[in-house]
GROMACS .gro file of C-alpha atoms in nm:
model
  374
    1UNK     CA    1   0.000   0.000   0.000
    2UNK     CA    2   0.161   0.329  -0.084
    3UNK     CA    3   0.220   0.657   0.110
    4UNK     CA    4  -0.085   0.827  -0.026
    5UNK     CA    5  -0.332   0.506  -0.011
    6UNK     CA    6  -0.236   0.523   0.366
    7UNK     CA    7  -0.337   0.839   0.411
    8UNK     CA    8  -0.654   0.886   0.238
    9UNK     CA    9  -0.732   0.531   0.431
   10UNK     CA   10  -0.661   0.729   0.774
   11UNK     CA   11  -0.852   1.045   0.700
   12UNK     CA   12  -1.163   0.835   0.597
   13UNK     CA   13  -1.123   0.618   0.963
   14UNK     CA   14  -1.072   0.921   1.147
   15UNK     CA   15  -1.394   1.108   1.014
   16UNK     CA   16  -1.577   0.800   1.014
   17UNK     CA   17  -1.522   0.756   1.414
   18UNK     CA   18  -1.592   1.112   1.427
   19UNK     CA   19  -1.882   1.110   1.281
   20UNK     CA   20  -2.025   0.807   1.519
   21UNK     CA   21  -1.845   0.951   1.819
   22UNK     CA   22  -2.121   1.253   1.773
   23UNK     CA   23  -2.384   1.105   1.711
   24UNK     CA   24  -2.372   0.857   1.975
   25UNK     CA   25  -2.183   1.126   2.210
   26UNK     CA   26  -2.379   1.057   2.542
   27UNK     CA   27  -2.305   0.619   2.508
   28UNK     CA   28  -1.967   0.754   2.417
   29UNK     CA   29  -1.925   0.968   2.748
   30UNK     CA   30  -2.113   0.695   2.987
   31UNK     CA   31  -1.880   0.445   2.839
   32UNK     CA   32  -1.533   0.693   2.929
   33UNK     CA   33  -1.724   0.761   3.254
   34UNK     CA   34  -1.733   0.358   3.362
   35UNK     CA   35  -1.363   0.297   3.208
   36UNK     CA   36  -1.245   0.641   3.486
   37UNK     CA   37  -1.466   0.484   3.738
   38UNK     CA   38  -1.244   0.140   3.721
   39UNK     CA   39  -0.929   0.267   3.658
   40UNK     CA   40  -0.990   0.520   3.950
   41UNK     CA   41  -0.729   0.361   4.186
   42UNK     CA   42  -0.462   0.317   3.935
   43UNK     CA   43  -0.483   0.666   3.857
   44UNK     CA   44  -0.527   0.807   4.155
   45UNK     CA   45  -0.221   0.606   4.296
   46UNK     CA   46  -0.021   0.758   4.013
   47UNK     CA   47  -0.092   1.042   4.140
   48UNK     CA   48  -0.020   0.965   4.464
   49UNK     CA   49   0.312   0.816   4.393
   50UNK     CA   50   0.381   1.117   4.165
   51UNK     CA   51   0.341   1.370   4.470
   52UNK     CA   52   0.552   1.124   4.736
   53UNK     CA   53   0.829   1.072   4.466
   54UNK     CA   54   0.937   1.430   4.500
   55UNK     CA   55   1.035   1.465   4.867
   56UNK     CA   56   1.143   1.087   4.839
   57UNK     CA   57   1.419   1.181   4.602
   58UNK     CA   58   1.523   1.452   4.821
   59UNK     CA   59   1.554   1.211   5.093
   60UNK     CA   60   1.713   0.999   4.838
   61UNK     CA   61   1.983   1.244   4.753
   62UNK     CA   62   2.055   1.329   5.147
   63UNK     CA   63   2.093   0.950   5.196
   64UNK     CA   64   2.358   0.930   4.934
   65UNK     CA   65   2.573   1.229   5.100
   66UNK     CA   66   2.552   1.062   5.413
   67UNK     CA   67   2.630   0.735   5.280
   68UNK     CA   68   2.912   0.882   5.024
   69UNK     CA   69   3.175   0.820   5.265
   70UNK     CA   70   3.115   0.530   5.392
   71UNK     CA   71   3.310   0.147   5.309
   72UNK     CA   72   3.075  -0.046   5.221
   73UNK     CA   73   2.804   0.145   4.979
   74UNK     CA   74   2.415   0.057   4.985
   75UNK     CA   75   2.280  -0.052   4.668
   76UNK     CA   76   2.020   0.218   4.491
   77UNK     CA   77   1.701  -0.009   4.556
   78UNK     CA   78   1.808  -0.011   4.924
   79UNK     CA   79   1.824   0.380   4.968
   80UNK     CA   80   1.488   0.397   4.764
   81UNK     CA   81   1.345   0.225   4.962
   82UNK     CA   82   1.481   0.390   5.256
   83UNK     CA   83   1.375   0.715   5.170
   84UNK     CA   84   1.007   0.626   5.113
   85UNK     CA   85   0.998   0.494   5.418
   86UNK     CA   86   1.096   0.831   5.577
   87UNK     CA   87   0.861   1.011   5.359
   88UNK     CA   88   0.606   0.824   5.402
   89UNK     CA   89   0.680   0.846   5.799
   90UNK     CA   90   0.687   1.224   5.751
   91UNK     CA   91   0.398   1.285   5.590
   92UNK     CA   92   0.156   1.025   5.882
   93UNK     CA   93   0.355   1.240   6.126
   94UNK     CA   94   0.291   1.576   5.999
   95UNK     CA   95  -0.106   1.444   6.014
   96UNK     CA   96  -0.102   1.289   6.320
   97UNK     CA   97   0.079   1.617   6.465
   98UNK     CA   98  -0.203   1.807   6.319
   99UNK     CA   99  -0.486   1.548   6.469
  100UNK     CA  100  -0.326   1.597   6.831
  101UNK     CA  101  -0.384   1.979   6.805
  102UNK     CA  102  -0.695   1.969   6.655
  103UNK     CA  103  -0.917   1.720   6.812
  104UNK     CA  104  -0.827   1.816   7.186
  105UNK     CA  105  -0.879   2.195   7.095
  106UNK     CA  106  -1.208   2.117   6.935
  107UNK     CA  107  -1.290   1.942   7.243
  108UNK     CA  108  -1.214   2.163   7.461
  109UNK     CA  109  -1.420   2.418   7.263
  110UNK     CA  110  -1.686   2.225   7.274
  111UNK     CA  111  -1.720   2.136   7.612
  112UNK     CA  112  -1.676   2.505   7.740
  113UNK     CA  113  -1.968   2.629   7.460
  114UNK     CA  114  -2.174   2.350   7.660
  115UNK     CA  115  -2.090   2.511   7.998
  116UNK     CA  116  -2.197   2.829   7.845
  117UNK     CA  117  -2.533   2.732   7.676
  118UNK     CA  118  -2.604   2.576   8.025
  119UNK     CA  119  -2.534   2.853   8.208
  120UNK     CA  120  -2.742   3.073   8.014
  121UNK     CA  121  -3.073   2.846   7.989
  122UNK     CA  122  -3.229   2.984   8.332
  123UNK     CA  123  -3.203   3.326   8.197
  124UNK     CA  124  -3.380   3.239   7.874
  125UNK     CA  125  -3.653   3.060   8.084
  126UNK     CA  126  -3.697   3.366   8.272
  127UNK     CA  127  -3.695   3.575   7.942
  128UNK     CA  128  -3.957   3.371   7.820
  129UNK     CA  129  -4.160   3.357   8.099
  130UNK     CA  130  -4.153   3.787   8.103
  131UNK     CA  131  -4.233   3.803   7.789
  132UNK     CA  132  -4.402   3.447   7.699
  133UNK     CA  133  -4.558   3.500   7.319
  134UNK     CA  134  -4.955   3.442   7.277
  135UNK     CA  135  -5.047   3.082   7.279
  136UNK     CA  136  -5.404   3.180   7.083
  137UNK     CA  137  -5.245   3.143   6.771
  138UNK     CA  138  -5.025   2.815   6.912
  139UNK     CA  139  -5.357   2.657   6.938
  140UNK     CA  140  -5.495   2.717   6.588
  141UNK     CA  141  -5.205   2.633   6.466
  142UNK     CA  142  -5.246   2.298   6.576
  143UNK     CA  143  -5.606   2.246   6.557
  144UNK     CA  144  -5.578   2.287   6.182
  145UNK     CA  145  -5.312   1.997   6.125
  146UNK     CA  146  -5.392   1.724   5.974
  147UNK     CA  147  -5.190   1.424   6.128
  148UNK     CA  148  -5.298   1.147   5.901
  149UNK     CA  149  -5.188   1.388   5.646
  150UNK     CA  150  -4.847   1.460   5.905
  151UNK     CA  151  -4.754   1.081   5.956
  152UNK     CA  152  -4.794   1.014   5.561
  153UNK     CA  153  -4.512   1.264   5.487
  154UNK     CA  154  -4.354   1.206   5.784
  155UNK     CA  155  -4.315   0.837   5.628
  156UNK     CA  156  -4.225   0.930   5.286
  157UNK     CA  157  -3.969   1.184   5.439
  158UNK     CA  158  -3.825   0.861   5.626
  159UNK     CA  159  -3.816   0.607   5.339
  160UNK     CA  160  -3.624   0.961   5.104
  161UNK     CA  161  -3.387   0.980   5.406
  162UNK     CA  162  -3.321   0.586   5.454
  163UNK     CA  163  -3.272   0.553   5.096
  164UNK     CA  164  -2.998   0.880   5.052
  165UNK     CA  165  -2.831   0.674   5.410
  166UNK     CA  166  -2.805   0.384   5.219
  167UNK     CA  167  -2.698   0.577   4.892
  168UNK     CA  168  -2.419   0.739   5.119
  169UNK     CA  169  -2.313   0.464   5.309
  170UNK     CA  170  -2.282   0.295   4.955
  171UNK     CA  171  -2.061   0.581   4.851
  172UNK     CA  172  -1.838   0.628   5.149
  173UNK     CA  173  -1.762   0.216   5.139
  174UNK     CA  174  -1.651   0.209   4.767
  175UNK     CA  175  -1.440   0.554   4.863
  176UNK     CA  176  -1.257   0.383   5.138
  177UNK     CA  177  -1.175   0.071   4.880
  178UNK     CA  178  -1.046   0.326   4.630
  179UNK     CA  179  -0.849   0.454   4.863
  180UNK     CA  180  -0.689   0.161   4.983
  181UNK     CA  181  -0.629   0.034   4.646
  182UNK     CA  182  -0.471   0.369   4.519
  183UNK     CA  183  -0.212   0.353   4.824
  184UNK     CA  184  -0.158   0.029   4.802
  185UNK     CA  185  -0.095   0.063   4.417
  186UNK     CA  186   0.107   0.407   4.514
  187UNK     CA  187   0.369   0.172   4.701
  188UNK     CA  188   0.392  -0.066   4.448
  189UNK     CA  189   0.457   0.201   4.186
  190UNK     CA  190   0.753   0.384   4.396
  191UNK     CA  191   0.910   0.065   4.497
  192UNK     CA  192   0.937  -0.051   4.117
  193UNK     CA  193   0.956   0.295   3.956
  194UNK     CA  194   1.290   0.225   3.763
  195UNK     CA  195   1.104  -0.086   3.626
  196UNK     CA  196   0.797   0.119   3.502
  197UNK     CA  197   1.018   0.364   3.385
  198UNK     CA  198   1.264   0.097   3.147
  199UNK     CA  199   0.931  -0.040   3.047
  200UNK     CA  200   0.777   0.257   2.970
  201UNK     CA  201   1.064   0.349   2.741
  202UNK     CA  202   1.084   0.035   2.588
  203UNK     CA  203   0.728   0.084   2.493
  204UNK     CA  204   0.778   0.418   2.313
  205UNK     CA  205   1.097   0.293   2.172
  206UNK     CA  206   0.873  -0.010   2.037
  207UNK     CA  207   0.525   0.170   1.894
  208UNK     CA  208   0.667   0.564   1.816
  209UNK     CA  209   0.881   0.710   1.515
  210UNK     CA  210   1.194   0.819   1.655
  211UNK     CA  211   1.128   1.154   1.653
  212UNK     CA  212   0.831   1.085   1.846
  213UNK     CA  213   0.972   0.927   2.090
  214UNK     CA  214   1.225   1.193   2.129
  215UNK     CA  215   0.918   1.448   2.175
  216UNK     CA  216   0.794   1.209   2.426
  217UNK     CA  217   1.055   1.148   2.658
  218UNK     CA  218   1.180   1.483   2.644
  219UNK     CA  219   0.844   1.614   2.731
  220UNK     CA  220   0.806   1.379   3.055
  221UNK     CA  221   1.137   1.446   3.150
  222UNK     CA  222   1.070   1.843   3.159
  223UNK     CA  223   0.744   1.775   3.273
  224UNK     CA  224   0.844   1.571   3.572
  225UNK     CA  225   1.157   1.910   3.646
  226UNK     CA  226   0.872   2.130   3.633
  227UNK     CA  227   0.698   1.933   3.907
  228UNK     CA  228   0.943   1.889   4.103
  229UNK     CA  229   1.052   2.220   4.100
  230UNK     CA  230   0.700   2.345   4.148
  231UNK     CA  231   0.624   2.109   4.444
  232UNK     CA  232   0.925   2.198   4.628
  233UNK     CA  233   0.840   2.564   4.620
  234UNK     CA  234   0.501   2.503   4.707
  235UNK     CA  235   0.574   2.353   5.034
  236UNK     CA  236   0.835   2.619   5.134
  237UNK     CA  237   0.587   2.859   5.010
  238UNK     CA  238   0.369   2.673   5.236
  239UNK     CA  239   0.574   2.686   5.580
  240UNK     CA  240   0.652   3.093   5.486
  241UNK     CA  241   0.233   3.097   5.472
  242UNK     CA  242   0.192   2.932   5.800
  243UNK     CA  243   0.487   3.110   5.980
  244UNK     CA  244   0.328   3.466   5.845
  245UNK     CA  245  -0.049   3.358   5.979
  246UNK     CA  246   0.121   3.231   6.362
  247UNK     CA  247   0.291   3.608   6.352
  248UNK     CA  248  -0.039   3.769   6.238
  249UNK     CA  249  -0.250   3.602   6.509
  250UNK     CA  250   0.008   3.600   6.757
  251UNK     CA  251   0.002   4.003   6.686
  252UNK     CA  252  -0.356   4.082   6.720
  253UNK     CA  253  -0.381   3.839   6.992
  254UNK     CA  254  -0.614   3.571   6.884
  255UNK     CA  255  -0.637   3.238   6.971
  256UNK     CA  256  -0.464   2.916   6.854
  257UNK     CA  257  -0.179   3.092   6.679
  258UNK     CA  258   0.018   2.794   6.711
  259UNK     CA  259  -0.307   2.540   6.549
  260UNK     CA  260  -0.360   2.794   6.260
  261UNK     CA  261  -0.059   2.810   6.159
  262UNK     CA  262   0.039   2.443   6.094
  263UNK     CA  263  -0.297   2.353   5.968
  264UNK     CA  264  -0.241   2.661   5.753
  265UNK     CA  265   0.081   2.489   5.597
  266UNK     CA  266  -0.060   2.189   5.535
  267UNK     CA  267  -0.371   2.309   5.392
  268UNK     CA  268  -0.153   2.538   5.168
  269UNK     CA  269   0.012   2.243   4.969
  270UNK     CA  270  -0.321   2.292   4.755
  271UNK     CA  271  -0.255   2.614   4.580
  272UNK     CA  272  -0.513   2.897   4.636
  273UNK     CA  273  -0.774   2.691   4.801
  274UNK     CA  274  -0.571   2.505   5.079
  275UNK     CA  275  -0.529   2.809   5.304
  276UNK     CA  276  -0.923   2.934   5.281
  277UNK     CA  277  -1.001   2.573   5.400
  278UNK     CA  278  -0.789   2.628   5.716
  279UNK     CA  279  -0.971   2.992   5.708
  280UNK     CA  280  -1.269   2.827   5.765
  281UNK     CA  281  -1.161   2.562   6.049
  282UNK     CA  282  -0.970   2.882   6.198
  283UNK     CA  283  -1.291   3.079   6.236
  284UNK     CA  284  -1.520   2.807   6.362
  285UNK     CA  285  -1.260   2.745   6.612
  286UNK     CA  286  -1.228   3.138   6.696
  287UNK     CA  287  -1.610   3.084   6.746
  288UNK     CA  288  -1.634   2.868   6.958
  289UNK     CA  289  -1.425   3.018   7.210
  290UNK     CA  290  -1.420   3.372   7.178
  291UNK     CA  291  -1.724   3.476   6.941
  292UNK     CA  292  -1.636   3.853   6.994
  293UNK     CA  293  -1.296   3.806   6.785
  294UNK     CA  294  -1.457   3.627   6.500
  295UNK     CA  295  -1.459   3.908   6.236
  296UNK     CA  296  -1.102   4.029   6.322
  297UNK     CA  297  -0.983   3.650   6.282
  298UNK     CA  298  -1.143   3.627   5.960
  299UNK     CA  299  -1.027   4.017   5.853
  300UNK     CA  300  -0.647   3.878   5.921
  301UNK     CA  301  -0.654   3.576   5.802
  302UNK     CA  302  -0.780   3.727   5.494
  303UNK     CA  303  -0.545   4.002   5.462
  304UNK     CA  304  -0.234   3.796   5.479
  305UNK     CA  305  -0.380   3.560   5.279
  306UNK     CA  306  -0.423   3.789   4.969
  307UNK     CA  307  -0.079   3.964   5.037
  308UNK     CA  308   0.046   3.560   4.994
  309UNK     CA  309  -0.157   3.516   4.701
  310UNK     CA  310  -0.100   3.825   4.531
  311UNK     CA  311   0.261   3.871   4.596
  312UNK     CA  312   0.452   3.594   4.769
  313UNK     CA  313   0.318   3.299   4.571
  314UNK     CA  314   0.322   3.359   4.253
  315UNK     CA  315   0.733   3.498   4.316
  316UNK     CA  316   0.804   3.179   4.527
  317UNK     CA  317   0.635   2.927   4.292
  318UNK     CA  318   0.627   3.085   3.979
  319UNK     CA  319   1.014   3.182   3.959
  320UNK     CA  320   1.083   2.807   4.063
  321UNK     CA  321   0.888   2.667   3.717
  322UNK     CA  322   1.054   2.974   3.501
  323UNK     CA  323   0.682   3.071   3.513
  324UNK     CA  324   0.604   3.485   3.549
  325UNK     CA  325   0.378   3.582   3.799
  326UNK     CA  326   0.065   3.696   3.581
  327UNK     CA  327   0.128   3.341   3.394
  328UNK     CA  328   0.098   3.193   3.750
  329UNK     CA  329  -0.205   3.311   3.867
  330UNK     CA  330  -0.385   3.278   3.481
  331UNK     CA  331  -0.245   2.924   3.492
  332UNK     CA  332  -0.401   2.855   3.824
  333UNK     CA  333  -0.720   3.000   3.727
  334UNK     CA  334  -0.769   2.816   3.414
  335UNK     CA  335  -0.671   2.488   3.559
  336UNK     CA  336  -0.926   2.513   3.904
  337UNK     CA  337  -1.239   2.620   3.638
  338UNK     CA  338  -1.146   2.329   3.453
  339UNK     CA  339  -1.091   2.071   3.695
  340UNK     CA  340  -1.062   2.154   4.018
  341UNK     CA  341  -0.788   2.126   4.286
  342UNK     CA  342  -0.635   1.861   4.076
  343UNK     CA  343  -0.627   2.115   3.768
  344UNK     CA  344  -0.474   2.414   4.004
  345UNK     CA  345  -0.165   2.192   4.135
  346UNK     CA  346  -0.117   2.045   3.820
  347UNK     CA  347  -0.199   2.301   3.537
  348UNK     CA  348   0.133   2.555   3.697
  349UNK     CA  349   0.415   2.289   3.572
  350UNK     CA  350   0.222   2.213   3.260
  351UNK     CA  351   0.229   2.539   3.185
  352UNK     CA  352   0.568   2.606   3.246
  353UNK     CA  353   0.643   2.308   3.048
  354UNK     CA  354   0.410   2.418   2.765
  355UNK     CA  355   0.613   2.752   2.761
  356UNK     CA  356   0.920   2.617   2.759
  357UNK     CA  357   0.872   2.379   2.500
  358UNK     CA  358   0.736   2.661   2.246
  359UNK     CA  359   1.043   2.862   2.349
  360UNK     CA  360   1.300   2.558   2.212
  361UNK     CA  361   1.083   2.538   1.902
  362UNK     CA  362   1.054   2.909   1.818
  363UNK     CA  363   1.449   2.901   1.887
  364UNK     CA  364   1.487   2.609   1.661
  365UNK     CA  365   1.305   2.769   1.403
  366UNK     CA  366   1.480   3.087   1.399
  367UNK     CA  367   1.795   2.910   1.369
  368UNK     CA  368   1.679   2.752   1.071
  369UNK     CA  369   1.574   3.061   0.918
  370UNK     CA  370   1.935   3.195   1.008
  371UNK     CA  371   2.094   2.881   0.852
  372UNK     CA  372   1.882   2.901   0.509
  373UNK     CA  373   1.961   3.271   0.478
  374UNK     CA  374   2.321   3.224   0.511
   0.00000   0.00000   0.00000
């Protein structure tokens, strides 16, 4: 078959599956839909793995220095494996850290709201009892229900609550599966990454053109430096974040400086979004035990929050990826309307990687143009 055979044969197939992808566009979608729902855990492991990978090498590199002097040298599998276990360890302490704060505080909170309502029920007894409303209209209110009428909804209401319960339930079970799965596939995946990685070039090597393959690779691997780079400025831009909101509520004296701040830098690993989350848990906590410092908690946590936004982050982060910081914010924007928290963390680096791969074309090009005119 020759060169242009081939090609009219691969225009017709394309437009033909075209054509019956539209027309058959919502069997089309349902079917992508079920193939995302089973592959969930795979590719939410990658993910996974992807994020642990990059303080793992770190660890992995610090190993080595330690190690670089020593007789008798540990193989590379042993210090990869050695390092995940210390990220890994990290990371479930960093949580549990944040747990012991939280859950005692919230406790505590709790508890001394509970003393409070208490001690103010006699005086709204007494304030109702002064001022006790008209029970005339209590009493046609009532004599106009109809409880046959009542207990009918009242059962309906209980069989559309029992069946959402069950619908939830449902959901949270086949969550916690995922989850598992996806962690237990994330540890698989670091422990044989080298593997996956020969295989993975094998495969390109095996199905691409060369030149193809060169594109490929060399994508990935400046994808995977953009990452890197990005995710490593994103949790230093996280600790600066959570040191700035300690000051700020040490300053104007409000309570659990010390609380707000790390959940602050842990929340803040999610560009944008992380640190209003930790608003949030900051002023419910402010709420419950001092209501009358609500507002200026959520005035300062706001204020340093768009000073970070505005003019820390996009500096810290975007100068790590090469990335501007009008491209920064535009990149973050585009990628959390499109898909979320995922699209925010991960649209930055593509972006950067985008850019920099149209600034070694455009390069290229001119060269060429150089060469020809000479």
């Amino acid at each position: 078959m020759d060169k242009k055979t081939k090609q009219n044969l691969l225009v017709t197939v394309t437009g033909v599956s075209l054509f019956v992808v539209l027309i058959r566009l919502p069997a089309v979608l349902g079917l992508a839909g079920k193939i995302i729902e089973l592959m969930l855990p795979v590719i939410a492991g990658g993910i996974l793995a992807l994020f642990i990978s990059v303080p793992a090498n770190g660890v992995k590199k610090q190993l080595k220095k330690l190690w670089k002097r020593a007789k008798k040298q540990p193989t590379d599998q042993q210090l990869q494996n050695v390092s995940l276990i210390f990220t890994i360890s990290g990371i479930l302490l960093v949580f549990l850290l944040v747990l012991l704060l939280l859950v005692p505080e919230i406790s505590r909170s709790l508890q001394s709201l509970t003393i409070q309502v208490k001690a103010s029920i006699p005086g709204w007894l007494e304030y109702l009892k002064d001022y006790g409303p008209d029970s005339q209209w209590v009493e046609a209110l009532l004599a106009g229900i109809d409880v046959e009428k009542v207990m009918e909804n009242v059962s309906n209401g209980a069989d559309l609550i029992f069946g959402n319960l069950v619908g939830a339930l449902s959901f949270t079970v086949n969550m916690i599966v995922t989850g598992v799965f996806a962690v237990i596939i994330c540890i698989y995946m670091l422990l044989e990454r080298e593997r996956l990685g020969r295989h993975a070039r094998k495969l390109a090597h095996a199905y691409l053109k060369s030149e193809w393959e060169n594109r490929v690779l060399h994508f990935c691997t400046v994808f995977h430096q953009a990452f890197t780079s990005f995710l490593s400025s994103q949790c230093w831009e996280a600790v600066i974040l959570g040191a700035f909101m300690f000051l700020a509520f040490v300053l104007f004296r409000l309570p659990y400086g010390s609380l707000v701040g790390l959940l602050t830098a842990v929340c803040a690993i999610i560009p944008y979004v992380g640190a209003l989350i930790s608003c949030a848990v900051s002023v419910f906590l402010t709420l419950l035990i001092a209501p009358s410092a609500v507002f200026r908690c959520l005035v300062v946590y706001l204020v340093v929050q768009f000073i970070e936004n505005q003019f820390i982050y996009p500096r810290v982060v975007g100068g790590s990826v090469g990335l501007p910081p009008l491209y920064t914010l535009v990149a973050a924007m585009v990628g959390g309307k499109l898909f979320g928290i995922m699209g925010i963390i991960f649209f930055i680096p593509l972006t950067a990687v985008v850019i920099e791969l149209v600034k070694e074309d455009a390069a290229h090009r001119v060269g060429e143009k150089k060469r020809d005119k000479a």
